[in-house]
Short mmCIF file of C-alpha atoms in Angstrom, two decimals:
data_model
loop_
_atom_site.label_atom_id
_atom_site.label_comp_id
_atom_site.label_asym_id
_atom_site.label_seq_id
_atom_site.Cartn_x
_atom_site.Cartn_y
_atom_site.Cartn_z
CA MET Y 173 8.64 -20.66 17.57
CA ASP Y 174 10.47 -18.36 15.21
CA LEU Y 175 11.66 -15.36 17.23
CA PHE Y 176 10.75 -12.92 14.47
CA MET Y 177 7.23 -14.33 14.14
CA GLN Y 178 7.02 -14.00 17.90
CA ALA Y 179 7.89 -10.32 17.54
CA ALA Y 180 5.14 -9.95 14.91
CA ILE Y 181 2.65 -11.64 17.24
CA GLU Y 182 3.68 -9.26 20.03
CA GLN Y 183 2.86 -6.39 17.68
CA ALA Y 184 -0.55 -7.91 16.97
CA ARG Y 185 -1.24 -8.27 20.69
CA LEU Y 186 -0.15 -4.70 21.28
CA GLY Y 187 -2.66 -3.57 18.67
CA LEU Y 188 -5.40 -5.67 20.27
CA ALA Y 189 -4.66 -4.16 23.68
CA GLN Y 190 -5.14 -0.73 22.10
CA GLY Y 191 -8.59 -1.72 20.84
CA GLY Y 192 -7.25 -2.34 17.35
CA ILE Y 193 -7.20 -5.13 14.79
CA PRO Y 194 -4.71 -7.81 15.91
CA ILE Y 195 -2.32 -8.07 12.98
CA GLY Y 196 1.38 -7.47 13.40
CA SER Y 197 4.48 -7.47 11.25
CA VAL Y 198 8.23 -7.03 11.44
CA ILE Y 199 10.80 -6.46 8.72
CA VAL Y 200 14.16 -8.14 9.32
CA HIS Y 201 17.47 -7.26 7.69
CA ASP Y 202 20.57 -9.30 8.35
CA GLY Y 203 19.11 -10.82 11.50
CA ARG Y 204 17.97 -7.49 12.94
CA ILE Y 205 14.45 -6.03 13.07
CA ILE Y 206 14.48 -2.72 11.17
CA GLY Y 207 10.72 -2.05 11.36
CA ARG Y 208 7.87 -3.19 13.58
CA GLY Y 209 4.22 -2.46 12.97
CA HIS Y 210 0.64 -3.32 13.73
CA ASN Y 211 -2.69 -2.46 12.18
CA ARG Y 212 -3.71 1.06 13.22
CA ARG Y 213 -7.07 1.44 11.48
CA VAL Y 214 -8.84 2.04 14.77
CA GLN Y 215 -6.06 3.80 16.65
CA LYS Y 216 -5.26 6.35 13.93
CA GLY Y 217 -8.44 6.28 11.86
CA SER Y 218 -6.20 5.03 9.08
CA ALA Y 219 -7.22 3.44 5.79
CA ILE Y 220 -3.66 2.41 4.90
CA LEU Y 221 -1.90 1.39 8.11
CA HIS Y 222 -2.26 -2.37 7.93
CA GLY Y 223 0.33 -4.17 10.05
CA GLU Y 224 2.76 -4.65 7.18
CA MET Y 225 2.36 -1.06 5.96
CA ASP Y 226 3.03 0.19 9.48
CA ALA Y 227 6.19 -1.94 9.58
CA PHE Y 228 7.36 -0.39 6.29
CA GLU Y 229 6.55 3.08 7.58
CA ASN Y 230 8.52 2.45 10.75
CA ALA Y 231 11.44 0.94 8.83
CA GLY Y 232 11.30 4.15 6.81
CA ARG Y 233 13.36 5.38 3.90
CA GLN Y 234 15.81 2.52 3.57
CA PRO Y 235 18.13 2.17 0.57
CA ALA Y 236 16.60 -0.14 -2.01
CA GLY Y 237 19.31 -2.73 -1.40
CA ILE Y 238 18.36 -3.04 2.27
CA TYR Y 239 14.74 -3.83 1.42
CA HIS Y 240 15.83 -6.27 -1.28
CA GLU Y 241 17.72 -8.27 1.35
CA SER Y 242 15.02 -8.12 4.00
CA VAL Y 243 12.49 -10.71 5.14
CA LEU Y 244 8.99 -9.61 6.13
CA TYR Y 245 7.09 -11.47 8.85
CA THR Y 246 3.37 -11.00 9.21
CA THR Y 247 0.82 -12.72 11.42
CA LEU Y 248 -1.75 -12.89 8.58
CA SER Y 249 -1.65 -13.53 4.84
CA PRO Y 250 -1.02 -10.10 3.26
CA CYS Y 251 -3.82 -8.31 1.41
CA ALA Y 252 -3.39 -6.78 -2.05
CA MET Y 253 -2.12 -3.45 -0.66
CA CYS Y 254 0.51 -4.99 1.59
CA SER Y 255 1.51 -7.50 -1.08
CA GLY Y 256 1.93 -4.57 -3.45
CA ALA Y 257 4.25 -2.85 -0.97
CA ILE Y 258 6.25 -6.09 -0.72
CA LEU Y 259 6.58 -6.10 -4.52
CA LEU Y 260 7.39 -2.38 -4.73
CA TYR Y 261 10.31 -2.75 -2.35
CA GLY Y 262 11.53 -5.99 -3.84
CA ILE Y 263 11.18 -8.07 -0.68
CA ARG Y 264 12.18 -11.57 -1.74
CA GLN Y 265 10.98 -13.62 1.23
CA ILE Y 266 8.01 -13.41 3.56
CA VAL Y 267 6.89 -15.57 6.46
CA ILE Y 268 3.16 -15.67 7.19
CA GLY Y 269 1.61 -16.67 10.51
CA GLU Y 270 -1.53 -18.09 8.96
CA ASN Y 271 -3.84 -17.91 5.95
CA GLN Y 272 -6.84 -19.82 7.29
CA THR Y 273 -8.89 -16.81 8.37
CA PHE Y 274 -7.92 -14.71 5.33
CA MET Y 275 -6.15 -15.64 2.11
CA GLY Y 276 -4.22 -12.71 0.69
CA GLU Y 277 -2.26 -12.35 -2.52
CA GLU Y 278 0.14 -15.24 -1.94
CA ALA Y 279 -0.27 -16.56 -5.49
CA LEU Y 280 0.59 -13.16 -6.98
CA LEU Y 281 3.65 -12.88 -4.75
CA ARG Y 282 4.88 -16.35 -5.69
CA SER Y 283 4.27 -15.61 -9.38
CA ARG Y 284 6.66 -12.66 -8.99
CA GLY Y 285 9.36 -14.78 -7.40
CA VAL Y 286 8.76 -14.07 -3.72
CA GLN Y 287 9.40 -16.99 -1.37
CA VAL Y 288 6.27 -17.38 0.75
CA ASP Y 289 6.29 -19.60 3.84
CA VAL Y 290 3.10 -20.14 5.84
CA LEU Y 291 3.40 -21.40 9.41
CA GLN Y 292 -0.31 -21.99 10.19
CA ASP Y 293 0.53 -20.89 13.71
CA ALA Y 294 -2.19 -21.80 16.22
CA ASP Y 295 -1.83 -18.55 18.18
CA CYS Y 296 -2.24 -16.45 15.04
CA ILE Y 297 -5.30 -18.41 13.93
CA HIS Y 298 -6.93 -18.20 17.36
CA MET Y 299 -6.26 -14.48 17.66
CA MET Y 300 -7.82 -13.66 14.28
CA ARG Y 301 -10.74 -16.06 14.62
CA THR Y 302 -11.68 -14.58 17.99
CA PHE Y 303 -11.36 -11.05 16.65
CA ILE Y 304 -13.41 -11.67 13.49
CA GLU Y 305 -16.19 -13.28 15.51
CA ALA Y 306 -16.27 -10.34 17.90
CA SER Y 307 -15.96 -7.52 15.35
CA PRO Y 308 -17.09 -8.64 11.90
CA GLU Y 309 -17.95 -5.10 10.71
CA LEU Y 310 -14.49 -3.80 11.58
CA TRP Y 311 -12.84 -6.76 9.95
CA ASN Y 312 -14.87 -6.39 6.75
CA GLU Y 313 -14.00 -2.71 6.63
CA ASP Y 314 -10.32 -3.57 6.93
CA ILE Y 315 -10.43 -5.88 3.93
CA GLY Y 316 -12.64 -3.57 1.90
CA VAL Y 317 -15.81 -5.63 1.74
CA GLU Y 318 -19.36 -4.71 2.63
CA ASP Y 319 -20.90 -6.65 5.47
CA SER Y 320 -23.69 -7.70 3.14
CA ASP Y 321 -21.11 -9.11 0.71
CA HIS Y 322 -19.52 -11.43 3.22
CA PRO Y 323 -21.91 -12.20 6.05
CA LEU Y 324 -20.05 -13.94 8.83
CA MET D 184 -8.79 19.09 -19.19
CA ASP D 185 -10.63 16.86 -16.75
CA LEU D 186 -11.29 18.88 -13.59
CA PHE D 187 -10.42 15.95 -11.34
CA MET D 188 -7.13 15.31 -13.12
CA GLN D 189 -6.47 19.02 -12.74
CA ALA D 190 -7.00 18.61 -8.99
CA ALA D 191 -4.53 15.70 -8.97
CA ILE D 192 -1.99 17.84 -10.85
CA GLU D 193 -2.48 20.61 -8.31
CA GLN D 194 -1.62 18.09 -5.60
CA ALA D 195 1.52 17.10 -7.50
CA ARG D 196 2.57 20.74 -7.84
CA LEU D 197 1.91 21.30 -4.15
CA GLY D 198 4.25 18.41 -3.37
CA LEU D 199 6.90 19.80 -5.70
CA ALA D 200 6.69 23.21 -4.04
CA GLN D 201 7.34 21.46 -0.71
CA GLY D 202 10.53 19.89 -2.09
CA GLY D 203 8.77 16.59 -2.66
CA ILE D 204 8.16 14.15 -5.49
CA PRO D 205 5.54 15.62 -7.86
CA ILE D 206 2.85 12.96 -7.94
CA GLY D 207 -0.71 13.74 -6.93
CA SER D 208 -4.00 11.91 -6.66
CA VAL D 209 -7.64 12.47 -5.83
CA ILE D 210 -10.42 10.01 -5.06
CA VAL D 211 -13.84 11.00 -6.36
CA HIS D 212 -17.20 9.68 -5.20
CA ASP D 213 -20.42 10.74 -6.87
CA GLY D 214 -18.79 13.78 -8.45
CA ARG D 215 -17.16 14.97 -5.22
CA ILE D 216 -13.52 14.70 -4.15
CA ILE D 217 -13.42 12.68 -0.91
CA GLY D 218 -9.62 12.46 -0.63
CA ARG D 219 -6.66 14.42 -2.00
CA GLY D 220 -3.04 13.41 -1.67
CA HIS D 221 0.49 13.85 -2.89
CA ASN D 222 3.70 11.93 -2.43
CA ARG D 223 5.17 12.73 1.00
CA ARG D 224 8.34 10.64 0.98
CA VAL D 225 10.51 13.71 1.47
CA GLN D 226 8.15 15.81 3.56
CA LYS D 227 7.33 13.09 6.11
CA GLY D 228 10.24 10.70 5.64
CA SER D 229 7.60 8.20 4.57
CA ALA D 230 8.11 4.88 2.81
CA ILE D 231 4.39 4.41 2.12
CA LEU D 232 2.87 7.82 1.39
CA HIS D 233 2.83 7.74 -2.38
CA GLY D 234 0.31 10.17 -3.85
CA GLU D 235 -2.44 7.60 -4.15
CA MET D 236 -1.81 6.21 -0.65
CA ASP D 237 -1.97 9.74 0.75
CA ALA D 238 -5.31 10.23 -1.02
CA PHE D 239 -6.65 7.01 0.55
CA GLU D 240 -5.37 8.10 3.95
CA ASN D 241 -7.04 11.48 3.60
CA ALA D 242 -10.28 9.91 2.36
CA GLY D 243 -10.03 7.78 5.49
CA ARG D 244 -12.26 5.06 6.86
CA GLN D 245 -15.02 5.08 4.26
CA PRO D 246 -17.67 2.35 4.09
CA ALA D 247 -16.65 -0.29 1.55
CA GLY D 248 -19.53 0.69 -0.72
CA ILE D 249 -18.22 4.25 -1.04
CA TYR D 250 -14.82 3.06 -2.22
CA HIS D 251 -16.43 0.56 -4.59
CA GLU D 252 -18.22 3.45 -6.32
CA SER D 253 -15.25 5.81 -6.39
CA VAL D 254 -12.90 6.77 -9.21
CA LEU D 255 -9.22 7.35 -8.44
CA TYR D 256 -7.25 9.93 -10.42
CA THR D 257 -3.47 9.90 -10.34
CA THR D 258 -0.90 11.90 -12.27
CA LEU D 259 1.33 8.82 -12.78
CA SER D 260 0.75 5.13 -13.49
CA PRO D 261 0.32 3.49 -10.06
CA CYS D 262 3.09 1.30 -8.62
CA ALA D 263 2.45 -2.15 -7.14
CA MET D 264 1.68 -0.76 -3.67
CA CYS D 265 -0.85 1.81 -4.86
CA SER D 266 -2.37 -0.67 -7.32
CA GLY D 267 -2.73 -3.07 -4.42
CA ALA D 268 -4.59 -0.44 -2.41
CA ILE D 269 -6.88 0.14 -5.40
CA LEU D 270 -7.61 -3.62 -5.47
CA LEU D 271 -8.05 -3.85 -1.70
CA TYR D 272 -10.72 -1.18 -1.71
CA GLY D 273 -12.42 -2.43 -4.83
CA ILE D 274 -11.94 0.77 -6.86
CA ARG D 275 -13.39 -0.07 -10.26
CA GLN D 276 -12.13 2.84 -12.35
CA ILE D 277 -8.92 4.83 -12.39
CA VAL D 278 -7.71 7.69 -14.59
CA ILE D 279 -3.96 8.04 -15.06
CA GLY D 280 -2.18 11.21 -16.14
CA GLU D 281 0.62 9.41 -17.93
CA ASN D 282 2.60 6.17 -18.05
CA GLN D 283 5.52 7.25 -20.24
CA THR D 284 7.98 8.02 -17.43
CA PHE D 285 6.89 5.01 -15.33
CA MET D 286 4.71 2.03 -16.14
CA GLY D 287 2.96 0.71 -13.07
CA GLU D 288 0.70 -2.29 -12.57
CA GLU D 289 -1.90 -1.37 -15.17
CA ALA D 290 -1.99 -4.89 -16.63
CA LEU D 291 -2.66 -6.41 -13.20
CA LEU D 292 -5.43 -3.88 -12.54
CA ARG D 293 -7.08 -4.57 -15.88
CA SER D 294 -6.81 -8.33 -15.30
CA ARG D 295 -8.83 -7.81 -12.10
CA GLY D 296 -11.53 -5.87 -13.89
CA VAL D 297 -10.49 -2.29 -13.16
CA GLN D 298 -11.18 0.21 -15.94
CA VAL D 299 -7.90 2.01 -16.59
CA ASP D 300 -7.81 5.16 -18.71
CA VAL D 301 -4.51 6.85 -19.54
CA LEU D 302 -4.56 10.48 -20.68
CA GLN D 303 -0.86 10.91 -21.62
CA ASP D 304 -1.22 14.44 -20.37
CA ALA D 305 1.64 16.69 -21.49
CA ASP D 306 1.84 18.56 -18.17
CA CYS D 307 2.11 15.32 -16.20
CA ILE D 308 4.81 13.97 -18.51
CA HIS D 309 6.82 17.20 -18.38
CA MET D 310 6.57 17.44 -14.61
CA MET D 311 7.84 13.88 -14.03
CA ARG D 312 10.51 14.02 -16.72
CA THR D 313 11.95 17.22 -15.26
CA PHE D 314 11.86 15.78 -11.75
CA ILE D 315 13.48 12.46 -12.66
CA GLU D 316 16.30 14.23 -14.51
CA ALA D 317 16.93 16.50 -11.55
CA SER D 318 16.63 13.88 -8.76
CA PRO D 319 17.27 10.38 -10.09
CA GLU D 320 18.36 8.99 -6.69
CA LEU D 321 15.17 10.17 -5.01
CA TRP D 322 13.06 8.82 -7.83
CA ASN D 323 14.75 5.42 -7.75
CA GLU D 324 14.26 5.25 -3.99
CA ASP D 325 10.57 5.96 -4.45
CA ILE D 326 10.12 3.05 -6.84
CA GLY D 327 12.34 0.72 -4.83
CA VAL D 328 15.24 0.30 -7.23
CA GLU D 329 18.94 0.78 -6.68
CA ASP D 330 20.58 3.54 -8.73
CA SER D 331 22.92 0.94 -10.16
CA ASP D 332 19.93 -1.13 -11.32
CA HIS D 333 18.39 1.63 -13.37
CA PRO D 334 20.98 4.21 -14.35
CA LEU D 335 19.26 7.24 -15.77
#
């Protein structure tokens, strides 16, 4: 198991233990984690703190060149907002835990030259599948859809 | 002048008065502002609180249907991150103060069915032009480019 994906999974589990949505992310520069994050919708009543956004926020105001050289790890395929943040900061490579429970904007990212690797990690899939089954309303809220749009 | 764009400009001016980057945004549902925001990079040391993101954060955990019916106003053409948030939450209409000092992801938004209106408001243009001339490093940091990439 990739150590950095393991760190992202630890973030997801931390979020789950807090009663939150189990998605985690880390941003790695030159072999060192410069930002860790997990979804904080529940914990902070936040509409923007997805796992990847939280990792950016915790990495903070880095020089552009640092972000350009960084790799972002996330347990789940990144949504439009998080993919947009990846594009804004010129992240050139991301590693995704899985995209079976949710397919984000991978095609857009690839079309802009981002290297996207998907691990289809069994732990990530199990964690999300269990969560979505238990809390479909919360999950739908997190991806901006009405329950009636996407009955689970 | 559109009253909601005026409210977004007031947010931008508030940010400027705080020593921040003068970009503001409001989210309007059914004729009522449900979230106001301004760029807080400087004020909060934030990598993610662009004006539009701050407006989403202040609007908070709304039901999906509320966001679907909302209109977002922003003083400046929205970057990839903010455009991604607009797509995530299914915002169908945005009104932009200007896109002369920075062209965001308007084409992507339109390609996804978002109605995008650009006012080319003289106050918005003047505010950004003055700011970029005075603080090019801060501006470049905010849009994720190295100073050497985009000399001003």
